[in-house]
Coordinates of C-alpha atoms in Angstrom, one line a residue:
Chain X
X1 CA 113.6 104.5 74.1
X2 CA 114.9 102.0 76.5
X3 CA 118.5 102.3 75.3
X4 CA 120.6 104.0 77.9
X5 CA 120.8 101.8 80.9
X6 CA 122.9 99.1 79.4
X7 CA 125.4 101.9 78.8
X8 CA 125.0 103.1 82.3
X9 CA 125.6 99.6 83.7
X10 CA 128.8 99.4 81.9
X11 CA 130.2 102.6 83.4
X12 CA 131.7 100.7 86.1
X13 CA 133.5 98.4 83.7
X14 CA 134.7 101.6 81.9
X15 CA 136.2 102.9 85.1
X16 CA 138.1 99.6 85.7
X17 CA 139.6 99.8 82.1
X18 CA 141.1 103.2 82.8
X19 CA 142.8 104.6 79.7
X20 CA 146.3 103.6 79.3
X21 CA 148.5 106.5 78.3
X22 CA 151.2 104.6 76.6
X23 CA 149.1 103.0 73.9
X24 CA 150.8 102.8 70.7
X25 CA 148.6 104.5 68.2
X26 CA 150.0 102.7 65.1
X27 CA 149.8 99.2 66.5
X28 CA 146.7 97.0 65.6
X29 CA 144.3 96.3 68.5
X30 CA 145.4 93.2 70.2
X31 CA 143.4 90.1 70.6
X32 CA 142.7 91.0 74.4
X33 CA 141.3 94.4 73.5
X34 CA 139.1 92.9 70.8
X35 CA 137.7 90.6 73.5
X36 CA 136.4 93.6 75.7
X37 CA 132.9 94.9 75.5
X38 CA 132.4 97.9 73.2
X39 CA 131.7 100.4 75.8
X40 CA 134.7 99.5 77.7
X41 CA 137.0 100.4 74.8
X42 CA 135.4 103.9 74.5
X43 CA 137.8 105.4 77.1
X44 CA 140.9 104.6 75.1
X45 CA 143.0 107.3 73.7
X46 CA 142.4 106.2 70.1
X47 CA 138.6 106.9 70.4
X48 CA 138.5 110.3 72.2
X49 CA 139.2 113.9 71.8
X50 CA 142.0 116.1 73.4
X51 CA 141.0 117.4 76.8
X52 CA 140.1 121.0 76.1
X53 CA 137.8 120.0 73.2
X54 CA 136.2 117.4 75.6
X55 CA 135.6 120.1 78.1
X56 CA 134.2 122.5 75.5
X57 CA 131.7 120.0 74.3
X58 CA 130.6 118.9 77.7
X59 CA 130.3 122.7 78.7
X60 CA 128.2 123.6 75.6
X61 CA 126.0 120.6 76.2
X62 CA 125.4 121.5 79.8
X63 CA 125.0 125.2 79.2
X64 CA 122.4 124.6 76.5
X65 CA 120.5 122.1 78.4
X66 CA 120.5 124.3 81.5
X67 CA 119.4 127.5 79.6
X68 CA 116.7 126.0 77.4
X69 CA 115.3 123.1 79.5
X70 CA 116.2 123.5 83.2
X71 CA 115.5 127.2 83.6
X72 CA 112.0 127.2 82.2
X73 CA 111.1 124.4 84.6
X74 CA 112.6 126.4 87.5
X75 CA 110.7 129.5 86.4
X76 CA 107.4 127.6 86.6
X77 CA 107.9 126.8 90.4
X78 CA 109.6 130.0 91.2
X79 CA 106.7 132.0 89.7
X80 CA 104.1 129.7 91.3
X81 CA 105.6 130.3 94.8
X82 CA 106.4 133.9 94.2
X83 CA 103.7 135.3 96.7
X84 CA 104.5 132.5 99.2
X85 CA 102.8 129.2 99.9
X86 CA 99.4 130.4 101.0
X87 CA 98.7 132.3 97.7
X88 CA 99.8 129.0 96.0
X89 CA 97.3 126.9 97.7
X90 CA 94.7 129.6 97.5
X91 CA 95.0 129.7 93.8
X92 CA 94.7 125.9 93.7
X93 CA 91.6 125.9 95.6
X94 CA 89.6 128.3 93.5
X95 CA 86.4 126.7 92.2
X96 CA 87.7 127.2 88.7
X97 CA 91.0 125.5 89.3
X98 CA 89.2 122.4 91.0
X99 CA 86.8 122.0 88.1
X100 CA 89.7 122.3 85.7
X101 CA 91.6 119.5 87.7
X102 CA 88.5 117.4 87.9
X103 CA 87.8 117.8 84.1
X104 CA 91.5 116.9 83.3
X105 CA 91.4 113.8 85.3
X106 CA 88.2 112.7 83.8
X107 CA 89.4 113.2 80.3
X108 CA 92.6 111.4 81.0
X109 CA 90.8 108.4 82.5
X110 CA 88.4 108.2 79.4
X111 CA 91.1 108.6 76.8
X112 CA 93.8 106.3 78.6
X113 CA 91.4 103.5 79.2
X114 CA 90.0 103.5 75.6
X115 CA 93.5 103.9 74.0
X116 CA 94.7 101.1 76.4
X117 CA 92.2 98.7 75.0
X118 CA 92.5 99.6 71.3
X119 CA 96.2 100.2 71.5
X120 CA 96.7 96.5 72.8
X121 CA 94.4 95.2 70.1
X122 CA 96.1 97.2 67.3
X123 CA 99.5 96.2 68.5
X124 CA 98.5 92.5 68.7
X125 CA 97.0 92.7 65.2
X126 CA 100.2 94.4 63.8
X127 CA 102.7 92.1 65.5
X128 CA 101.2 88.7 65.5
X129 CA 99.6 88.7 62.3
X130 CA 100.4 89.2 58.6
X131 CA 97.8 90.9 56.5
X132 CA 97.4 93.3 53.5
X133 CA 97.6 96.8 54.3
X134 CA 99.6 96.4 57.5
X135 CA 102.1 99.3 56.5
X136 CA 99.1 101.6 55.9
X137 CA 97.8 100.6 59.4
X138 CA 101.2 101.6 61.0
X139 CA 101.2 104.9 59.2
X140 CA 97.7 105.6 60.3
X141 CA 98.6 104.8 63.9
X142 CA 101.7 107.2 63.6
X143 CA 99.7 109.9 62.0
X144 CA 98.5 111.8 65.1
X145 CA 102.1 112.2 66.1
X146 CA 102.9 114.1 63.0
X147 CA 99.8 116.3 62.7
X148 CA 99.7 119.8 64.3
X149 CA 97.4 119.5 67.5
X150 CA 95.4 122.4 66.1
X151 CA 94.7 120.4 62.9
X152 CA 93.6 117.4 65.3
X153 CA 91.1 119.7 66.9
X154 CA 90.0 121.2 63.6
X155 CA 88.9 117.9 62.1
X156 CA 86.5 117.4 65.0
X157 CA 85.2 120.9 64.6
X158 CA 84.5 120.1 60.8
X159 CA 82.7 116.9 61.7
X160 CA 80.6 118.0 64.7
X161 CA 80.4 121.8 64.4
X162 CA 77.4 123.8 63.7
X163 CA 78.4 123.8 60.0
X164 CA 80.0 120.5 60.1
X165 CA 79.1 117.1 58.5
X166 CA 77.0 115.8 61.6
X167 CA 76.2 119.3 62.9
X168 CA 72.6 119.7 61.9
X169 CA 71.8 116.2 63.0
X170 CA 73.4 116.6 66.3
X171 CA 71.6 119.8 66.9
X172 CA 68.2 118.3 65.9
X173 CA 68.8 115.5 68.5
X174 CA 70.2 117.9 71.0
X175 CA 73.5 116.1 71.3
X176 CA 76.5 118.2 72.4
X177 CA 79.9 117.1 71.4
X178 CA 81.8 120.1 70.5
X179 CA 82.4 122.6 73.3
X180 CA 81.5 119.7 75.7
X181 CA 83.2 116.8 77.4
X182 CA 82.7 114.4 74.4
X183 CA 84.6 116.6 72.0
X184 CA 87.5 117.2 74.4
X185 CA 87.6 113.4 75.0
X186 CA 87.6 112.7 71.2
X187 CA 90.3 115.2 70.5
X188 CA 92.5 113.8 73.3
X189 CA 92.0 110.3 72.2
X190 CA 93.1 111.3 68.7
X191 CA 96.3 112.9 69.7
X192 CA 97.2 110.0 72.3
X193 CA 96.3 107.2 70.2
X194 CA 99.8 106.2 69.0
X195 CA 101.6 105.9 72.5
X196 CA 100.2 102.5 73.7
X197 CA 100.3 100.7 70.3
X198 CA 103.8 102.3 69.5
X199 CA 105.4 101.1 72.7
X200 CA 104.0 97.7 72.3
X201 CA 104.6 96.8 68.7
X202 CA 108.4 96.4 68.9
X203 CA 108.0 94.5 72.1
X204 CA 105.5 92.0 70.7
X205 CA 107.3 91.6 67.5
X206 CA 110.5 90.7 69.3
X207 CA 108.7 88.1 71.4
X208 CA 107.1 86.3 68.3
X209 CA 104.2 84.0 68.4
X210 CA 105.8 80.8 69.8
X211 CA 104.6 81.1 73.3
X212 CA 101.0 81.8 72.2
X213 CA 101.1 78.9 69.7
X214 CA 102.3 76.7 72.6
X215 CA 99.6 77.9 74.8
X216 CA 96.9 77.3 72.2
X217 CA 98.3 73.9 71.1
X218 CA 98.0 72.9 74.9
X219 CA 94.3 73.8 74.7
X220 CA 94.2 77.3 76.1
X221 CA 91.4 79.5 74.6
X222 CA 92.1 82.7 72.8
X223 CA 91.4 84.8 75.8
X224 CA 93.3 82.6 78.2
X225 CA 96.3 82.9 76.0
X226 CA 96.0 86.5 76.0
X227 CA 95.6 87.1 79.8
X228 CA 98.1 84.3 80.8
X229 CA 100.7 84.4 78.3
X230 CA 100.7 87.6 76.2
X231 CA 99.8 90.2 79.0
X232 CA 102.4 89.1 81.5
X233 CA 105.0 89.3 78.7
X234 CA 104.1 92.8 77.8
X235 CA 103.2 94.3 81.1
X236 CA 106.2 96.7 81.3
X237 CA 105.9 97.9 77.9
X238 CA 102.1 98.4 78.3
X239 CA 102.7 100.5 81.5
X240 CA 105.3 102.4 79.6
X241 CA 102.7 103.3 76.9
X242 CA 100.0 104.1 79.3
X243 CA 102.3 106.4 81.3
X244 CA 103.2 108.4 78.2
X245 CA 99.6 108.5 76.9
X246 CA 98.5 109.7 80.4
X247 CA 101.1 112.5 80.4
X248 CA 99.9 113.6 77.0
X249 CA 96.4 113.4 77.7
X250 CA 96.4 115.5 80.8
X251 CA 98.8 118.0 79.1
X252 CA 97.3 118.3 75.6
X253 CA 96.7 121.9 74.8
X254 CA 96.3 122.7 71.0
X255 CA 93.6 120.1 70.0
X256 CA 91.8 120.6 73.2
X257 CA 91.9 124.4 73.0
X258 CA 90.1 124.2 69.4
X259 CA 87.3 122.0 70.6
X260 CA 86.6 123.1 74.2
X261 CA 85.0 126.4 73.6
X262 CA 86.6 127.7 76.8
X263 CA 83.4 127.7 78.9
X264 CA 84.7 128.6 82.4
X265 CA 84.1 126.2 85.1
X266 CA 82.8 123.8 82.6
X267 CA 85.0 122.9 79.6
X268 CA 88.4 124.2 80.8
X269 CA 91.1 121.7 81.3
X270 CA 94.1 122.4 83.4
X271 CA 96.4 123.5 80.3
X272 CA 93.4 125.7 79.1
X273 CA 93.2 127.4 82.5
X274 CA 96.9 128.0 82.5
X275 CA 96.4 130.0 79.3
X276 CA 93.4 131.9 80.5
X277 CA 94.8 133.0 83.8
X278 CA 98.1 134.0 82.1
X279 CA 96.4 136.2 79.6
X280 CA 94.6 137.8 82.6
X281 CA 97.9 138.6 84.3
X282 CA 96.9 136.2 87.2
X283 CA 100.6 135.0 87.1
X284 CA 100.6 133.2 90.4
X285 CA 97.4 131.3 89.8
X286 CA 98.5 130.5 86.2
X287 CA 101.8 129.1 87.4
X288 CA 100.3 127.2 90.4
X289 CA 98.3 125.2 87.8
X290 CA 101.3 125.0 85.6
X291 CA 103.3 123.7 88.5
X292 CA 101.0 120.8 89.0
X293 CA 101.2 119.9 85.4
X294 CA 105.2 120.3 85.6
X295 CA 105.2 117.9 88.6
X296 CA 103.2 115.4 86.6
X297 CA 105.8 115.7 83.8
X298 CA 108.6 115.2 86.2
X299 CA 106.8 112.1 87.9
X300 CA 106.2 110.8 84.4
X301 CA 110.0 111.1 83.6
X302 CA 111.0 109.5 86.8
X303 CA 108.7 106.5 86.5
X304 CA 109.7 106.3 82.8
X305 CA 113.3 105.9 83.6
X306 CA 112.4 103.2 86.0
X307 CA 110.3 101.4 83.5
X308 CA 113.0 101.6 80.8
X309 CA 115.4 99.9 83.2
X310 CA 112.8 97.2 83.8
X311 CA 112.3 96.8 80.0
X312 CA 116.0 96.5 79.4
X313 CA 116.4 93.9 82.1
X314 CA 113.4 92.0 80.5
X315 CA 115.2 92.0 77.3
X316 CA 118.5 90.7 78.9
X317 CA 116.6 87.9 80.4
X318 CA 114.7 87.0 77.3
X319 CA 118.0 87.1 75.4
X320 CA 119.6 84.4 77.6
Chain D
X1 CA 91.4 93.0 63.8
X2 CA 88.1 94.4 62.2
X3 CA 87.7 96.1 65.5
X4 CA 91.1 97.9 65.2
X5 CA 90.3 99.0 61.7
X6 CA 86.9 100.2 62.8
X7 CA 88.2 102.1 65.8
X8 CA 91.1 103.6 63.7
X9 CA 88.7 104.8 61.1
X10 CA 86.4 106.3 63.5
X11 CA 89.2 108.0 65.4
X12 CA 91.7 108.8 62.7
X13 CA 90.6 108.1 59.2
X14 CA 87.1 109.7 59.1
X15 CA 88.1 112.9 60.8
X16 CA 91.0 113.3 58.3
X17 CA 88.9 112.4 55.3
X18 CA 86.5 115.0 56.4
X19 CA 89.2 117.6 56.4
X20 CA 89.9 116.9 52.7
X21 CA 86.3 116.6 51.8
X22 CA 85.8 120.0 53.2
X23 CA 88.3 121.5 51.0
X24 CA 86.4 120.0 48.0
X25 CA 83.6 122.5 48.9
X26 CA 86.0 125.2 47.6
X27 CA 86.7 125.8 44.0
X28 CA 90.5 125.7 43.1
X29 CA 90.5 129.4 42.6
X30 CA 89.0 130.0 46.1
X31 CA 91.5 127.6 47.5
X32 CA 94.3 129.2 45.8
X33 CA 93.3 132.9 46.8
X34 CA 93.2 131.7 50.6
X35 CA 96.6 130.1 50.4
X36 CA 98.3 132.9 48.5
X37 CA 96.7 135.7 50.5
X38 CA 99.3 137.9 52.2
X39 CA 98.5 136.9 55.8
X40 CA 98.4 133.1 55.1
X41 CA 101.6 133.2 53.1
X42 CA 103.4 135.2 55.9
X43 CA 102.2 132.7 58.5
X44 CA 103.3 129.7 56.5
X45 CA 106.6 131.4 55.8
X46 CA 107.1 132.1 59.5
X47 CA 106.1 128.5 60.6
X48 CA 108.2 126.9 58.0
X49 CA 111.2 129.3 57.9
X50 CA 111.7 129.5 61.7
X51 CA 111.1 125.8 62.2
X52 CA 113.8 125.1 59.6
X53 CA 116.1 127.4 61.4
X54 CA 115.2 125.9 64.8
X55 CA 115.7 122.4 63.5
X56 CA 119.2 123.4 62.2
X57 CA 120.1 124.7 65.7
X58 CA 118.7 121.4 67.1
X59 CA 120.8 119.4 64.7
X60 CA 124.1 121.0 65.8
X61 CA 123.4 121.3 69.5
X62 CA 121.8 117.9 69.6
X63 CA 125.0 116.3 68.1
X64 CA 127.0 118.1 70.7
X65 CA 124.7 116.8 73.5
X66 CA 124.6 113.3 72.1
X67 CA 128.3 113.3 71.8
X68 CA 128.8 114.5 75.4
X69 CA 126.2 112.0 76.8
X70 CA 127.5 109.0 75.0
X71 CA 131.2 109.5 74.8
X72 CA 132.2 111.3 77.9
X73 CA 131.9 110.8 81.7
X74 CA 131.1 113.9 83.7
X75 CA 129.3 114.6 87.0
X76 CA 125.5 114.8 86.5
X77 CA 125.6 113.0 83.2
X78 CA 122.8 110.8 83.9
X79 CA 120.8 113.6 85.2
X80 CA 121.3 115.6 82.0
X81 CA 120.5 112.5 80.0
X82 CA 117.1 112.4 81.7
X83 CA 116.6 116.2 81.4
X84 CA 116.7 116.0 77.6
X85 CA 113.1 114.3 77.8
X86 CA 111.6 117.4 79.6
X87 CA 110.5 119.1 76.5
X88 CA 108.6 116.0 75.5
X89 CA 107.1 115.5 78.8
X90 CA 106.2 119.1 79.8
X91 CA 102.7 120.1 78.6
X92 CA 103.1 122.7 75.8
X93 CA 101.1 125.4 77.5
X94 CA 103.3 125.1 80.6
X95 CA 106.4 125.4 78.3
X96 CA 104.8 128.3 76.7
X97 CA 104.0 130.4 79.8
X98 CA 107.5 129.4 81.3
X99 CA 109.6 130.5 78.3
X100 CA 107.6 133.7 78.0
X101 CA 108.2 134.5 81.7
X102 CA 111.8 133.7 81.2
X103 CA 112.4 135.7 78.1
X104 CA 110.1 138.6 78.9
X105 CA 111.7 142.1 79.4
X106 CA 111.8 141.6 83.1
X107 CA 112.5 137.9 83.1
X108 CA 115.7 136.1 84.2
X109 CA 117.2 136.0 80.7
X110 CA 115.0 138.7 79.0
X111 CA 116.4 141.5 81.3
X112 CA 120.1 140.9 80.6
X113 CA 119.3 140.3 76.9
X114 CA 117.3 143.6 76.7
X115 CA 120.3 145.5 78.1
X116 CA 122.1 144.1 75.0
X117 CA 119.3 145.5 72.9
X118 CA 117.9 142.0 72.0
X119 CA 114.2 141.5 72.5
X120 CA 113.2 137.9 72.5
X121 CA 109.6 137.6 73.8
X122 CA 106.8 138.8 71.5
X123 CA 109.1 138.8 68.4
X124 CA 110.0 136.2 65.9
X125 CA 113.0 135.2 67.9
X126 CA 110.7 134.2 70.6
X127 CA 109.1 131.8 68.3
X128 CA 112.5 130.4 67.3
X129 CA 113.5 129.9 70.9
X130 CA 110.2 128.0 71.7
X131 CA 110.6 125.8 68.5
X132 CA 114.5 125.1 69.6
X133 CA 113.1 124.0 73.1
X134 CA 110.5 121.6 71.8
X135 CA 112.8 120.2 69.1
X136 CA 115.9 119.2 71.0
X137 CA 114.8 115.8 72.2
X138 CA 114.2 114.6 68.7
X139 CA 117.6 114.9 67.5
X140 CA 119.2 113.6 70.7
X141 CA 117.0 110.6 71.0
X142 CA 117.2 109.5 67.4
X143 CA 121.1 109.8 67.1
X144 CA 121.9 108.3 70.7
X145 CA 121.2 104.7 70.0
X146 CA 123.1 104.8 66.9
X147 CA 126.1 106.4 68.4
X148 CA 126.1 103.9 71.2
X149 CA 126.0 101.1 68.8
X150 CA 128.6 102.3 66.4
X151 CA 131.2 99.7 66.0
X152 CA 134.5 101.0 67.8
X153 CA 136.6 99.0 65.4
X154 CA 135.8 101.3 62.4
X155 CA 137.2 104.3 64.5
X156 CA 140.3 102.3 65.6
X157 CA 140.8 101.2 62.1
X158 CA 140.7 104.9 60.8
X159 CA 143.0 105.9 63.6
X160 CA 145.4 103.1 63.0
X161 CA 145.7 103.7 59.4
X162 CA 146.8 107.3 60.2
X163 CA 143.8 109.4 60.3
X164 CA 144.1 112.1 62.9
X165 CA 141.0 112.5 65.2
X166 CA 139.4 115.4 63.3
X167 CA 139.4 113.2 60.3
X168 CA 138.1 110.2 62.1
X169 CA 135.2 112.2 63.5
X170 CA 134.2 114.1 60.3
X171 CA 135.0 111.4 57.7
X172 CA 134.2 108.2 59.5
X173 CA 131.9 108.7 62.5
X174 CA 129.7 111.6 61.3
X175 CA 128.8 110.2 57.9
X176 CA 127.5 106.9 59.6
X177 CA 125.3 109.1 61.7
X178 CA 123.8 110.9 58.8
X179 CA 120.5 108.9 58.4
X180 CA 119.8 109.3 62.3
X181 CA 120.8 113.0 62.1
X182 CA 118.6 113.6 59.2
X183 CA 115.7 111.7 60.8
X184 CA 116.1 113.7 64.1
X185 CA 116.1 116.9 62.0
X186 CA 113.0 115.9 60.1
X187 CA 111.2 115.0 63.2
X188 CA 112.2 118.3 65.0
X189 CA 111.2 120.2 62.0
X190 CA 107.8 118.6 61.6
X191 CA 107.1 119.1 65.3
X192 CA 108.1 122.8 65.1
X193 CA 105.9 123.4 62.1
X194 CA 102.7 122.1 63.8
X195 CA 103.6 123.4 67.4
X196 CA 101.1 125.5 69.0
X197 CA 101.1 125.7 72.8
X198 CA 104.6 126.5 73.5
X199 CA 104.7 129.1 70.8
X200 CA 101.7 131.2 71.0
X201 CA 102.5 132.8 74.4
X202 CA 105.9 133.9 73.5
X203 CA 105.2 134.8 69.9
X204 CA 103.3 138.1 70.2
X205 CA 101.2 137.0 67.4
X206 CA 101.2 140.1 65.2
X207 CA 99.8 139.3 61.8
X208 CA 102.3 139.0 59.1
X209 CA 105.1 139.4 61.6
X210 CA 105.0 136.9 64.4
X211 CA 101.7 134.9 63.5
X212 CA 102.3 131.1 63.1
X213 CA 100.2 129.0 60.8
X214 CA 98.5 127.0 63.5
X215 CA 97.4 130.1 65.3
X216 CA 96.0 131.5 62.1
X217 CA 93.8 128.3 61.8
X218 CA 92.6 129.0 65.3
X219 CA 91.9 132.6 64.4
X220 CA 90.0 131.7 61.2
X221 CA 88.0 129.1 63.2
X222 CA 87.0 131.6 65.8
X223 CA 85.8 134.0 62.9
X224 CA 83.9 131.1 61.6
X225 CA 85.8 131.2 58.4
X226 CA 85.9 127.3 58.3
X227 CA 87.0 127.2 54.6
X228 CA 90.0 129.3 55.2
X229 CA 91.0 127.3 58.3
X230 CA 90.7 124.1 56.2
X231 CA 92.7 125.3 53.3
X232 CA 95.5 126.2 55.6
X233 CA 95.3 123.0 57.5
X234 CA 95.4 121.0 54.2
X235 CA 98.6 122.6 53.1
X236 CA 100.1 121.9 56.5
X237 CA 98.8 118.3 56.5
X238 CA 100.4 117.8 53.1
X239 CA 103.8 119.1 54.2
X240 CA 103.7 116.7 57.3
X241 CA 102.7 113.6 55.0
X242 CA 105.9 114.7 52.9
X243 CA 108.0 114.9 56.0
X244 CA 106.7 111.4 57.3
X245 CA 107.4 110.0 53.8
X246 CA 111.0 111.3 54.0
X247 CA 111.5 109.9 57.5
X248 CA 110.3 106.5 56.5
X249 CA 112.7 106.5 53.5
X250 CA 115.5 107.8 55.7
X251 CA 114.9 104.9 58.1
X252 CA 114.9 102.3 55.3
X253 CA 118.2 103.8 54.0
X254 CA 119.9 103.6 57.2
X255 CA 118.9 100.0 57.6
X256 CA 120.5 99.1 54.4
X257 CA 123.4 101.3 54.8
X258 CA 124.8 100.3 58.3
X259 CA 125.8 96.7 58.6
X260 CA 124.5 95.3 61.7
X261 CA 127.2 93.5 63.7

């Protein structure tokens, strides 16, 4: 949601237009005031609350976010380092931990690259062409977002499980999907599918098809047009989608938990290992793995903020 | 294009169709008896009821947070703005163990609450807390852009026509935020209903008391009672279809309602 930074960039302007206390409430806004940017006007007496209420609202917001969001994050790191830094690194270098990290990286690599390719194609199809069933296609793309992760896992169990539709065939050919890497990858692809497509569709719709049409009329081939014209235009949006897709792929728990079978050292991803260690009261080890995932989340957020700023700048440039 | 449809069918459509096909194996009576069994009903009631309560809290607190972030300037504002996204970004299992640790009887918040006689972890209150945690970004992030874009002249007009601040906020500003607020509420509700990872650690998972519907699906699967798991899943899936549909309608309503300037 690249919406905040234009607000932030106008903060300086807001300060410059410090509220004037002698403003007459009953007089209509003058011409000069109308000419100001919106955000600049927000500090005026007319559009704000009395000091105590303002303080109360800020205090409520800050306390709520601190208790419900900041504290859990702090707990992760505090618990991970509660027995000191050696115990932390010892927990991370356990063979089980290493195999979980390896599996998580593998699954993320598979699902991000596949969703990257198909997300771009889906967004391209939806934003540059008109066809019947387009709304249906968009709904289909959004679907994994609104389905419970457990159900996302369940559908693959029903397809590939021993009692599933393809179960007997798979067993006859000795192909392992469920309780193995392919199943985990499939479930992860399912839950992360919307990210790339969703972050590209609005961007590509806004850019329209003019540049592509120009390229093609100048003799560029379809692929050339895509790599030389479309791709450079969407690169920040694409990175944004990949970033979110990756974060979810590495952190997915519900869907993966249903299809993985929890085979130690083989089909446990990092989130699953967090659960197992926690249930075995190995809190330091559990939170050590959790702290890696939390760091991933924090890095994702920081990069996301930078990318949102880039996206906003890109929009401002294309507006001119 | 054909490629997109094929891929989407393989990844999304076929698996979901499989789910519905599987329920057709059941007769209606069987389906009905699974759905109306005491344990299923309790799980559904806990999931939907607590999600609704959590979404209500998110609605109120989300509005307050958005207001503070958009309308006021205070130290750390941009940091808190970024912090709102943490429940989105933090893997659910990590959130689950962290909240449990925090609210357990010896935890930082659990200990003082226990002295007051309030037990959070391993009770339905724990489920509620986890649902509030994961739902908060939905309300904030759907309402934020709308509040930023709100035309200041409407407020100025209300004020200059003699409305006091209370009236302006509750009669003029909040009504124009309603579609966004309801969308955020619906998204937070939908997320809480389906949530698994961040809830199961803190829930206690006692059948009929603190067992959520997604967990019951997992339990039925581990007992190889696939039909039971599928039936519960279908009910939840239908509920989320209804919610998506409602959200889409809300957004269309919002687009026709608020004139773009």
